[in-house]
XYZ file of C-alpha atoms in Angstrom:
638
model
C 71.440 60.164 91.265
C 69.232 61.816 88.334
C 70.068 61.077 85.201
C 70.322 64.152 82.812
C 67.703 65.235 80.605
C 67.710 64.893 77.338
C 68.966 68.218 75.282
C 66.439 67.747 72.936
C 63.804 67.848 75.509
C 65.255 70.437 77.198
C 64.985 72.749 73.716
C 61.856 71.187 73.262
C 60.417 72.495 76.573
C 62.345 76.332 76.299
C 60.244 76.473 72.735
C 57.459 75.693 73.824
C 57.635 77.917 76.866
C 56.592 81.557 76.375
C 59.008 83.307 78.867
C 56.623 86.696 79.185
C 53.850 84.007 81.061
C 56.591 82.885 83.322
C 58.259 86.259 83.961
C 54.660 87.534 83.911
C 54.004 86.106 87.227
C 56.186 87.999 89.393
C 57.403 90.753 87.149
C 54.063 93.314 85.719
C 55.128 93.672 82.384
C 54.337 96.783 79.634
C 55.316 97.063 76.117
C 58.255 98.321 75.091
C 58.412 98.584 71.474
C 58.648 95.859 68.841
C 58.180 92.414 70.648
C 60.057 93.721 73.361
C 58.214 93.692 77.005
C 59.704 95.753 80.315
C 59.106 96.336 83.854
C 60.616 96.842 87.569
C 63.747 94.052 87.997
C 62.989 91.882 90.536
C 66.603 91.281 91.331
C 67.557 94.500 92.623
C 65.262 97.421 93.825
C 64.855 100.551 90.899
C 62.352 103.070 90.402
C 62.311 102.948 86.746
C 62.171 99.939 84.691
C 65.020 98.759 83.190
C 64.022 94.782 82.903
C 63.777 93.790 79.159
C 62.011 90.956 78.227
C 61.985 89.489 74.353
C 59.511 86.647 74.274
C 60.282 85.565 70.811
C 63.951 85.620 71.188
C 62.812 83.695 74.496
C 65.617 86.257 76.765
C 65.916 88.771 79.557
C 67.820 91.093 80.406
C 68.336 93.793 83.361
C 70.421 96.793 82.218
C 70.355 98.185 85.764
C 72.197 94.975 87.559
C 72.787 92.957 84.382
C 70.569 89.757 85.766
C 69.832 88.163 82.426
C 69.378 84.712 80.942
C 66.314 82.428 79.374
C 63.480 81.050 81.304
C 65.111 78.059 82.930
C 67.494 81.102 84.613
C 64.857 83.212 85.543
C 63.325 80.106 87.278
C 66.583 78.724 88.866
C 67.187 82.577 90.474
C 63.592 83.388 91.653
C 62.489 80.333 92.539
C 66.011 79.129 94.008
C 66.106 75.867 92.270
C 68.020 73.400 90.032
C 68.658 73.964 86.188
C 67.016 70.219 86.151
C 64.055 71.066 88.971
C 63.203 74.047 86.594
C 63.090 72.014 83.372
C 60.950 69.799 85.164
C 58.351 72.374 86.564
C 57.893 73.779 83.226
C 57.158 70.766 81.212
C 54.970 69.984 83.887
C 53.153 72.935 83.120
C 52.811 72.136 79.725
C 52.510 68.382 80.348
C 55.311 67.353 78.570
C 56.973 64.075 79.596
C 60.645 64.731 79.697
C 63.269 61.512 78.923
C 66.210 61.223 80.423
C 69.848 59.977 79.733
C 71.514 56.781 81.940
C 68.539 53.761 81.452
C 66.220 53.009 84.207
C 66.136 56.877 85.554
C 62.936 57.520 83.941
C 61.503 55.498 86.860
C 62.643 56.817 89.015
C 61.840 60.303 88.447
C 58.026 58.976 87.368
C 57.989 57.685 91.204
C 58.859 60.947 92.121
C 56.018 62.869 90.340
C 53.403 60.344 91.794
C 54.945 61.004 95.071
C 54.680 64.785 94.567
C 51.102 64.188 93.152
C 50.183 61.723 96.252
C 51.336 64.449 98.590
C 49.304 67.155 97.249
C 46.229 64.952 97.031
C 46.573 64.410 101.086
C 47.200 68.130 102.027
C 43.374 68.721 100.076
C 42.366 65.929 101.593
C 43.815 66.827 105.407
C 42.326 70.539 104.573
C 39.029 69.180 103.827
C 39.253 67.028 107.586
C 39.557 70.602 109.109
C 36.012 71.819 108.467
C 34.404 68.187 109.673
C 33.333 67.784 113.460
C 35.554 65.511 114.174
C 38.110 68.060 114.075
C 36.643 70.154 117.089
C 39.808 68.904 118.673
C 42.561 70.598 115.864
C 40.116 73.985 115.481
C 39.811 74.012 119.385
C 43.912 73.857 119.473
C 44.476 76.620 116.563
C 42.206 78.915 118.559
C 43.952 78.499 121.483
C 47.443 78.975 119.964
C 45.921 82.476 118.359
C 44.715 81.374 114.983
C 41.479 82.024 113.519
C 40.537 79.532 110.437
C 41.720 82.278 107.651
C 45.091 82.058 109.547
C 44.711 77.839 109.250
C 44.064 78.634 105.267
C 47.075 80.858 104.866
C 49.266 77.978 106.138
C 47.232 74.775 104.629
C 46.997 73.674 108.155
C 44.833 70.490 108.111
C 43.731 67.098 110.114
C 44.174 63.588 110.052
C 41.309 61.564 110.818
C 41.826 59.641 113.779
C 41.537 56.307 111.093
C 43.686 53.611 110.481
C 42.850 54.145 106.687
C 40.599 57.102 105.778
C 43.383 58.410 103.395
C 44.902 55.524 102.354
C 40.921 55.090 100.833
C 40.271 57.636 100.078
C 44.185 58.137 97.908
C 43.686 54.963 96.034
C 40.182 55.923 94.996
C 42.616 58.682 93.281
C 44.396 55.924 91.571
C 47.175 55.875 93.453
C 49.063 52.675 94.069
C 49.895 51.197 98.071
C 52.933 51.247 96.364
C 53.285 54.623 95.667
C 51.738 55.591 99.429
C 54.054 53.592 100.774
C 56.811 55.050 98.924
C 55.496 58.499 100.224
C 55.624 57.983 103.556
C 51.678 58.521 104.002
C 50.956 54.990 104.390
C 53.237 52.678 107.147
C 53.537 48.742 106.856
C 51.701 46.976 109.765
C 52.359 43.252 110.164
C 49.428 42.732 108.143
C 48.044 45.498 106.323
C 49.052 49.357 106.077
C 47.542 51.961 107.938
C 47.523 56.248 107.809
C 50.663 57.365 109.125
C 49.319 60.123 110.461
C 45.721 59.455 112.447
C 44.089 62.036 114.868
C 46.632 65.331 114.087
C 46.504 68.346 113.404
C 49.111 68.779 110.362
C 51.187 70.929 108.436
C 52.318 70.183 104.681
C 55.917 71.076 104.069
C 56.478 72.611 100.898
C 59.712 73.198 98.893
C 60.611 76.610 97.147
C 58.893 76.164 94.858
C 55.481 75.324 96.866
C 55.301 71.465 96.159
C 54.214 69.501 99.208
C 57.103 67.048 100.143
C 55.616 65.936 103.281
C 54.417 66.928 106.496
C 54.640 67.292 110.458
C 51.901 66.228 112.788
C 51.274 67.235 116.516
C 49.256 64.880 119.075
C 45.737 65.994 119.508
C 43.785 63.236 121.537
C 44.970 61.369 124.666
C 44.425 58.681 122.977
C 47.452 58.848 120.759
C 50.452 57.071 122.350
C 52.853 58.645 119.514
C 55.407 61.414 120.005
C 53.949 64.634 120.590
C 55.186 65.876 116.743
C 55.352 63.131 113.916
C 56.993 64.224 110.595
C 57.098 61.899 107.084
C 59.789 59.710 106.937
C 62.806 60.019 104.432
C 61.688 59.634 101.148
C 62.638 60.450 97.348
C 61.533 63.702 98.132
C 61.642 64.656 101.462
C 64.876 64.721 103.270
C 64.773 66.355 106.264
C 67.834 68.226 107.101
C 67.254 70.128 103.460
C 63.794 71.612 104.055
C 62.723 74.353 106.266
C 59.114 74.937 107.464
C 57.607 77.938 105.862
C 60.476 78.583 103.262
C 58.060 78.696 100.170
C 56.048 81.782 101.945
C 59.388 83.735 103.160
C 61.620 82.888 100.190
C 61.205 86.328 98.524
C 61.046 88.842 101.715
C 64.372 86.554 102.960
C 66.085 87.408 99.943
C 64.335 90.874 99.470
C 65.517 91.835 103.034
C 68.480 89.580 103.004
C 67.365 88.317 106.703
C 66.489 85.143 107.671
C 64.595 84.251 111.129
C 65.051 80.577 112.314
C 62.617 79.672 115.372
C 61.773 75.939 116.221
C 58.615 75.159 115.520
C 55.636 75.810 113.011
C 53.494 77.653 115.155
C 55.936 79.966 116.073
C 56.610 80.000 111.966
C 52.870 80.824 112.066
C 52.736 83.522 114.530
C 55.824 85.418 113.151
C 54.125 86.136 109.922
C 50.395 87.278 111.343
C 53.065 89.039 113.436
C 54.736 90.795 110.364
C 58.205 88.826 110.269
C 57.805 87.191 107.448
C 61.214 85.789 106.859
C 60.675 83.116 109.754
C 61.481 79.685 108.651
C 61.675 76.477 111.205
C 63.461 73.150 110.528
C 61.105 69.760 110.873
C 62.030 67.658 113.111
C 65.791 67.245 112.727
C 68.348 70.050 114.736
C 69.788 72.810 112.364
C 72.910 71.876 110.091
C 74.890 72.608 107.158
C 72.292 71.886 104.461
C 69.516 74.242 105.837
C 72.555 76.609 105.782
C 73.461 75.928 101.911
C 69.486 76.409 101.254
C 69.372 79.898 102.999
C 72.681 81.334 101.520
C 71.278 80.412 97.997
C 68.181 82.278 98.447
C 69.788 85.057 100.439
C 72.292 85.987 98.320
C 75.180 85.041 101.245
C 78.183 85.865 99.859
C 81.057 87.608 101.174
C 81.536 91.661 101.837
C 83.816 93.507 102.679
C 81.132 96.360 103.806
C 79.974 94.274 106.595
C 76.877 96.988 106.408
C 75.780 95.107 103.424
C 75.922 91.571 104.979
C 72.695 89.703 105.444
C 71.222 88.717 109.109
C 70.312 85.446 110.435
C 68.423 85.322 113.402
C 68.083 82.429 115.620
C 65.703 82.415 118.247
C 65.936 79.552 121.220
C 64.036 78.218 123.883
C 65.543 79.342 127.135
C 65.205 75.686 128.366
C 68.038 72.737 128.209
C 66.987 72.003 125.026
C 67.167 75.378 123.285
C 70.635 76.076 125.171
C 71.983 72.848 122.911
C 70.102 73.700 119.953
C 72.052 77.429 120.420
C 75.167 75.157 120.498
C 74.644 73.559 117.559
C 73.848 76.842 115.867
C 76.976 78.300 116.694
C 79.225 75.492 115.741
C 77.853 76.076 112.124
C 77.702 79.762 112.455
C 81.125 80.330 110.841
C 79.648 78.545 108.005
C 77.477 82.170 106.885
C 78.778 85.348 105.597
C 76.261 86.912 106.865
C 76.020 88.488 110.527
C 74.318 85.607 113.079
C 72.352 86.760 116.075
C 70.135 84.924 118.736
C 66.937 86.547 119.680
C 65.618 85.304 123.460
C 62.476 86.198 124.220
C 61.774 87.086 127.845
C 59.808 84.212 131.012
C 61.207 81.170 128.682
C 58.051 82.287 126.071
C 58.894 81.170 122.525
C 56.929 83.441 119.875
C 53.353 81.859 119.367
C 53.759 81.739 123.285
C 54.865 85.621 123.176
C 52.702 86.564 120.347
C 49.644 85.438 122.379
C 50.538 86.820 125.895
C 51.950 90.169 124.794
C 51.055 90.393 121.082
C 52.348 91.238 117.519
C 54.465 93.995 118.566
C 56.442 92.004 121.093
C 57.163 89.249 118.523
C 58.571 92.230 115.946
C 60.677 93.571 119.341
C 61.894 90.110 119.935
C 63.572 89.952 117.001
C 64.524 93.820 116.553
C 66.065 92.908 120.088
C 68.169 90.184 118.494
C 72.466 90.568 119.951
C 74.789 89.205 118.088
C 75.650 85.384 118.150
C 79.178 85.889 119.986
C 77.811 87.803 122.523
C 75.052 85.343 123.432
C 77.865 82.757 123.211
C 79.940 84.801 125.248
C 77.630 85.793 128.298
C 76.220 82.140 128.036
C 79.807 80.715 129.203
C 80.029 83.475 131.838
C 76.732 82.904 133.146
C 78.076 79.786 134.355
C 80.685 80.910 136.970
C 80.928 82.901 140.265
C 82.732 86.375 138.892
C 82.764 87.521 142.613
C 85.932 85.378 142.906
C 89.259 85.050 141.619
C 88.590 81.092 140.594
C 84.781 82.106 138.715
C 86.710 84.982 136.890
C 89.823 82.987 135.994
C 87.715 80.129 134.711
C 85.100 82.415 132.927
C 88.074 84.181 131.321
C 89.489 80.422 130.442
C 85.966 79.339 128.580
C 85.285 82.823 127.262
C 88.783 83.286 125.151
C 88.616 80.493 122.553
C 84.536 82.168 121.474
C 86.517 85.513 121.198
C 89.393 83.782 119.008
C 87.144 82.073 116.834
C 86.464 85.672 115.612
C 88.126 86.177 112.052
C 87.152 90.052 111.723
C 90.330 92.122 113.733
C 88.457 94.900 114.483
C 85.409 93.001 116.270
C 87.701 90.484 117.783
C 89.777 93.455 119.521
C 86.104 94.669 120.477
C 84.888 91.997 122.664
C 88.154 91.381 124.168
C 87.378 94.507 125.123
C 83.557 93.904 126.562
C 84.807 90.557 128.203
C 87.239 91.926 130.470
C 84.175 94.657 131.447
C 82.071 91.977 131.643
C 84.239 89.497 133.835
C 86.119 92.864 135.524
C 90.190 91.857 134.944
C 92.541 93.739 132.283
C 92.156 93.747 128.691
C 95.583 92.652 128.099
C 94.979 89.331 130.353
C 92.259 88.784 127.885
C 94.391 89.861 125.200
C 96.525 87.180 125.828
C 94.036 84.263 126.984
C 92.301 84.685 123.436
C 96.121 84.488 121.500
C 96.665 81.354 123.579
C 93.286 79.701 122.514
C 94.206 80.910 118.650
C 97.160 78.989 118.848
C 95.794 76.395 120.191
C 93.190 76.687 117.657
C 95.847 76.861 115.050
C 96.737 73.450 115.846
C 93.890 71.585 115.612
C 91.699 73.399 113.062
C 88.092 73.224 112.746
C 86.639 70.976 109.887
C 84.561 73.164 108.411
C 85.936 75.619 107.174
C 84.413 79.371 107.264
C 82.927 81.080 104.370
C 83.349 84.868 105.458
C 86.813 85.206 104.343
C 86.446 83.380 100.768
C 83.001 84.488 99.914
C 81.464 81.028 99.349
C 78.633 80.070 97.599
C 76.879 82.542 95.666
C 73.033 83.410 94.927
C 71.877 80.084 93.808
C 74.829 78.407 94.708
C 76.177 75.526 92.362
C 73.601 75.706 90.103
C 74.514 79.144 89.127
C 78.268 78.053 87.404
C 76.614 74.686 86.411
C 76.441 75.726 82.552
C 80.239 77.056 83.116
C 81.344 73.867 85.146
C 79.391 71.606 82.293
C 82.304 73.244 80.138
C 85.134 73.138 81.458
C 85.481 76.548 81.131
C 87.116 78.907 83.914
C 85.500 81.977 84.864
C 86.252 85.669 82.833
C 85.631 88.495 82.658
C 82.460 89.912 80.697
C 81.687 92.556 78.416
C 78.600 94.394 77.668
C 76.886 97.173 75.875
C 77.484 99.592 78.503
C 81.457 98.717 78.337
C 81.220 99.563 74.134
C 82.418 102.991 72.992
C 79.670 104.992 71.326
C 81.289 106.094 68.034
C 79.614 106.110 64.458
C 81.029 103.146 63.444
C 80.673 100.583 66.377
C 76.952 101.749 66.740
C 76.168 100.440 63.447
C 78.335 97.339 63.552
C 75.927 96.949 67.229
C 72.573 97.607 65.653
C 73.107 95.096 63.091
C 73.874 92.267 65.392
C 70.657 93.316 67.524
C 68.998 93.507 64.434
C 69.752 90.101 62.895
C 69.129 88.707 66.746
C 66.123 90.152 67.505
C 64.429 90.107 63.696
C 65.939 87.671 61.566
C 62.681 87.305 60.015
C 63.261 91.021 58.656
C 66.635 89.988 56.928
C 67.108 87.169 54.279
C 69.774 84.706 55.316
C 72.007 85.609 52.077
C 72.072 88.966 52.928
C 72.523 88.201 56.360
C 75.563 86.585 56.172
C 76.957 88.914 53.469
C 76.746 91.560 56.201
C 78.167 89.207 59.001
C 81.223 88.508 56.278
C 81.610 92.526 56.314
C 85.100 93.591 58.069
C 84.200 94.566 61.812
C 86.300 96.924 63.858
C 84.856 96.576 67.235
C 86.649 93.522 68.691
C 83.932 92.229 71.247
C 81.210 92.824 68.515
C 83.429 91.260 65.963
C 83.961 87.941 68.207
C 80.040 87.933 68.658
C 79.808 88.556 65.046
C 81.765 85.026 64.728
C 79.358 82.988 66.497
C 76.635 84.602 64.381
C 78.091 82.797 61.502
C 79.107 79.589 62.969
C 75.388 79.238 64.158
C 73.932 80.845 60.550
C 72.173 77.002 60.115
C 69.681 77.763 62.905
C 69.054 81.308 61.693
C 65.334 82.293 62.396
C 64.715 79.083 64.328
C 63.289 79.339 67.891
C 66.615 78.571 69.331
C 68.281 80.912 66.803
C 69.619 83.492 69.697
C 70.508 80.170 72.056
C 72.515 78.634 69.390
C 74.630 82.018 69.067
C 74.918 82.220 72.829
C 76.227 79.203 72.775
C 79.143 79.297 69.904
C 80.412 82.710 71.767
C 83.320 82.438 74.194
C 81.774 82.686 77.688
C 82.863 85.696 78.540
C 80.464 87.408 75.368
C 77.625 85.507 76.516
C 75.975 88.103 78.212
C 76.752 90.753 75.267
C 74.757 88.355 73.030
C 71.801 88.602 75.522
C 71.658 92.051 75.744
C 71.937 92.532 72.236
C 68.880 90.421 71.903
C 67.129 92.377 74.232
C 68.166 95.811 74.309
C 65.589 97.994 72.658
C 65.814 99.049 69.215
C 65.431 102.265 68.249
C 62.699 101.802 65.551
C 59.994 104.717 64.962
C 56.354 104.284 64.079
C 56.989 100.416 63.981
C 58.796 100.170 60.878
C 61.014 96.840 61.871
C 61.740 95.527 58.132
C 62.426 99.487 57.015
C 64.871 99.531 59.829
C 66.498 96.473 60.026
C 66.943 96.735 56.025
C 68.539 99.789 56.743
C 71.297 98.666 59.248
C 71.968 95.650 57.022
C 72.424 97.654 53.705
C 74.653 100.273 55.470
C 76.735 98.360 57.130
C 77.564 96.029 53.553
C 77.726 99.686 51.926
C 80.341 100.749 54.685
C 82.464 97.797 53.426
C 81.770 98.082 50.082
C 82.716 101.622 49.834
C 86.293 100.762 52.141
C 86.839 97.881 49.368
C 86.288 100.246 46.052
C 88.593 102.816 47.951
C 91.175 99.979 48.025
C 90.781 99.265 44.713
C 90.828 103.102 43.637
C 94.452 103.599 45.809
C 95.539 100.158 43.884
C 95.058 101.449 40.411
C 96.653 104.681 41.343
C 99.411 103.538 42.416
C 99.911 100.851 39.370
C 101.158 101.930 35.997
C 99.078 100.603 33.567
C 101.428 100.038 30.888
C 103.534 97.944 32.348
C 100.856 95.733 33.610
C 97.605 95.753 31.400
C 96.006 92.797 32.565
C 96.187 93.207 36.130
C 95.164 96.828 35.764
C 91.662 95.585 33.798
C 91.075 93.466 36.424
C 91.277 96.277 39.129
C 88.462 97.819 36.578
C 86.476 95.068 36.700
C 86.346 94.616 39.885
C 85.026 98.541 41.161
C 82.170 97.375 38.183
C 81.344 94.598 40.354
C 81.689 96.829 43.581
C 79.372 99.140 41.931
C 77.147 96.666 40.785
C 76.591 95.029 44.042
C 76.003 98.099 45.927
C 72.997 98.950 43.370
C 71.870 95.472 43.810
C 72.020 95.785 47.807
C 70.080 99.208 47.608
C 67.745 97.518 45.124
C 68.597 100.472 42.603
């Protein structure tokens, strides 16, 4: 396991980082007034903009579906990666080597970036091949699968000489060690020397989210080759492969845009689904489909639990009619329960799989494949009937037998009343026998549960998965509720008490640290504000420091966290550019407002008090509405 990075790194990196050039790159942002940026959210779908960026505060925040966090969030959420995978990838961009906690990690996580470095090296070098004549044989199969060479570009399809070391060359004159190709899985161990694992191919890199090459998958070209038909990189550091998915880094935003996933089984049907326009196909490399490729897609599709089942997401599995595929469907649907989201199996007709379908009948039968999809219990269901002779009392008895546990492995009432329904149609007996074959096989069920157990009734994971509570979990702290502007009243008083905090967030340049804090000292009467008033002055030390907004975030009770972002964010409402006029403004008021409640204190005090009978006391009620007065000259700089 990792070991963590260090915090100061981790600051180090965030400051260092200007979050507009990050957000920049999926998000077109405008100005919005004073160091504030905005444009369309890309978390939810809006016709307006309502997605607030504040570089120097180094924040964002949506005010239309309340997405909002710093630039390791923004990463972790678009990109659907790890708060540590997102620290990496940013001092990488800025070439910062990062340290880590737990001695002898550093090492390790070096041996990783040379393995990520190695691998990107061979996919230029494998797209280079493609272009050579020696690869007649890899354009000569593209063209006859339907792919022209801009189609070969979009997917950094390349070849593998047929050499036993024309990349292992040509990767150490890189400077990369045998070491670190061997640790890569480019390079395999002969008895004497190492060779290119892959010789002769045609090849496809295999990229993560965030489109680093982990490794790839091969297919036999030549006759010549007495290797499996499809070769993939072996397990390594960085490429595990029951966790990747062919073609995730191109589909990862239309699969969580369209909250639909297509799984097919190999990378030229990947291919031919997006020239075909479904471009949420993914494929798994060279392993069958299992629980990990299902935690990958509910992260980036948002699978959580609905009640709405309207609003569920769709994954679509499409199998080869063969032996093969019928197991592979198997397999499929003993993980199925593991998705919130609705799970259907898309056959196409003649046993063709899509780059098969795509090139006999074209695009529009690949899009009608999948818009053809039935649902997953119903493919399940008919699959199990398909196997008996319903002309007979014995076919329908035993179809009825192998049909009822599918139909009680249904946890939604309403749809498991429904196809008891369709399977006595289907197999012709009463729905009451059927009614009663699929109680039997829940009871039966009941006894000897299921190890995994289904997500659809708890929710499960949500967008981003673990990663998403980590900072909570790192706590200890249990989740609350939260408050934000939009849940403040709008009176007078709790305005101003709000546009001071934004103020003294968003410019504490503008504001001089004493006068800061003798406004933060000020009584507050808005509860939430006054709690995120609190953490103001517990984190005064860092005021006006990079890390100044962070720092508050972080002294405020969880549940005010995201009130302290969007009161770094939220627009200020500051004519002609004056920031220091206003933000003086909203500072001096606010210590007025408690001036003036003291000094009418004071005023009721000496009212009340008879000052005969206590002189002394009474002079120093005096005294003090001086001071009062004196101070609130000195605060409007009279």
């Amino acid at each position: 396991m990792a070991g963590l990075i260090r915090r100061s790194d981790i600051d180090e990196v965030r400051s260092r980082t200007n979050l507009a050039d990050i957000v920049g790159d999926y998000v077109t942002l405008k100005s919005a007034g004073v160091g504030s940026m905005k444009g369309l959210c890309p978390f939810h779908d809006e016709r307006s903009p309502s997605f607030h960026v504040r570089p120097q505060v180094g924040f964002y925040h949506c005010f239309g579906c309340g997405e909002g966090g710093d630039v390791f969030t923004f990463l972790q959420k678009m990109d659907h990666v790890t708060f540590a995978e997102a620290v990496e990838r940013l001092a990488g961009r800025l070439g910062y080597a990062l340290h880590y906690e737990e001695g002898g990690q550093v090492a390790d996580q070096g041996n990783r970036s040379r393995i990520l470095a190695a691998n990107s090296a061979a996919e230029e070098f494998f797209r280079e091949q493609l272009s050579t004549p020696e690869a007649e044989p890899a354009r000569s199969f593209l063209g006859s699968r339907g792919f022209d060479p801009a189609a070969a570009e979009r997917f950094s399809v390349g070849f593998a000489p047929a050499s036993f070391d024309a990349l292992g060359t040509h990767l150490r004159g890189r400077g990369f060690t045998q070491e670190e190709l061997l640790a890569s899985g480019l390079l395999g161990q002969g008895e004497r020397n190492t060779y290119d694992r892959f010789r002769g191919r045609l090849v496809w890199p295999i990229k993560d989210t965030t489109g680093q090459t982990l490794g790839f998958g091969a297919r036999k070209l030549l006759e010549t080759d007495q290797g499996p038909k499809y070769l993939n990189t072996p397990e390594t550091p960085v490429y595990h492969k029951s966790q990747v998915l062919y073609g995730l880094d191109l589909a990862k935003r239309e699969i969580a845009r369209e909250k639909r996933v297509v799984v097919v089984e190999g990378y030229t049907d990947v291919m031919a689904c997006h020239l075909a326009g479904v471009t949420t196909a993914v494929a798994t490399c060279g392993t069958a489909f299992g629980g990990d490729h299902i935690k990958v897609i509910r992260r980036i599709m948002g699978d959580t639990a609905n009640a709405d089942t309207t609003q569920l997401g769709e994954v679509v599995f499409t199998f080869d009619p063969d032996e093969a595929g019928q197991k592979a469907a198997s397999r499929a649907f003993i993980e199925e329960q593991r998705f919130a989201a609705q799970t259907y199996v898309a056959v196409a007709p003649e046993g063709l799989d899509p780059c098969d379908l795509r090139l006999e009948r074209g695009d529009d039968a690949v899009r009608h494949l999948v818009s053809s999809r039935k649902p997953m219990y119903e493919f399940m269901v008919r699959r199990q009937l398909d196997r008996f002779d319903l002309e007979t009392v014995e076919g329908r008895v035993s179809a009825l037998r192998a049909a009822a546990p599918i139909v009680a492995d249904i946890r939604d009432q309403a749809l498991s009343i429904g196809y008891e329904r369709s399977v006595a149609g289907w197999i012709g007996i009463e729905p009451r026998e059927v009614g009663r074959a699929v109680q039997a096989a829940r009871q039966q069920a009941a006894r000897t549960p299921r190890e995994s157990a289904p997500v659809r009734s708890s929710g499960g994971e949500g967008p981003g998965g673990i990663a998403a509570g980590d900072a909570t979990a790192a706590r200890g702290e249990s989740e609350a509720p939260t408050i934000g502007i939009a849940q403040l009243p709008t009176d007078p008083v709790t305005r101003l008490e709000q546009e001071l905090l934004m103020a003294l967030l968003q410019h504490p340049g503008e504001v001089p640290i004493d006068t800061a804090r003798t406004a933060l000292q000020t009584t507050f009467s808005q509860p939430a504000l006054a709690t995120v008033r609190d953490a103001l002055l517990v984190a005064l030390e860092h005021y006006g420091t990079p890390d100044w907004v962070r720092r508050v975030s972080d002294e405020a009770p969880t549940a005010f966290g995201p009130l302290v972002t969007q009161l770094a964010i939220a627009p200020l409402p500051i004519r002609d550019g004056h920031v220091a006029t206003y933000c003086r403004g909203v500072t001096v008021s606010l210590i007025e407002r408690d001036l003036l409640r003291r000094k009418t204190e004071l005023l009721g005090a000496l009212q009340r008090m008879d000052s005969a009978q206590d002189p002394d006391r009474y002079r120093a009620l005096q005294q003090q509405m001086v001071d009062i007065e004196t101070e609130r000259r000195r605060v409007r700089g009279d």
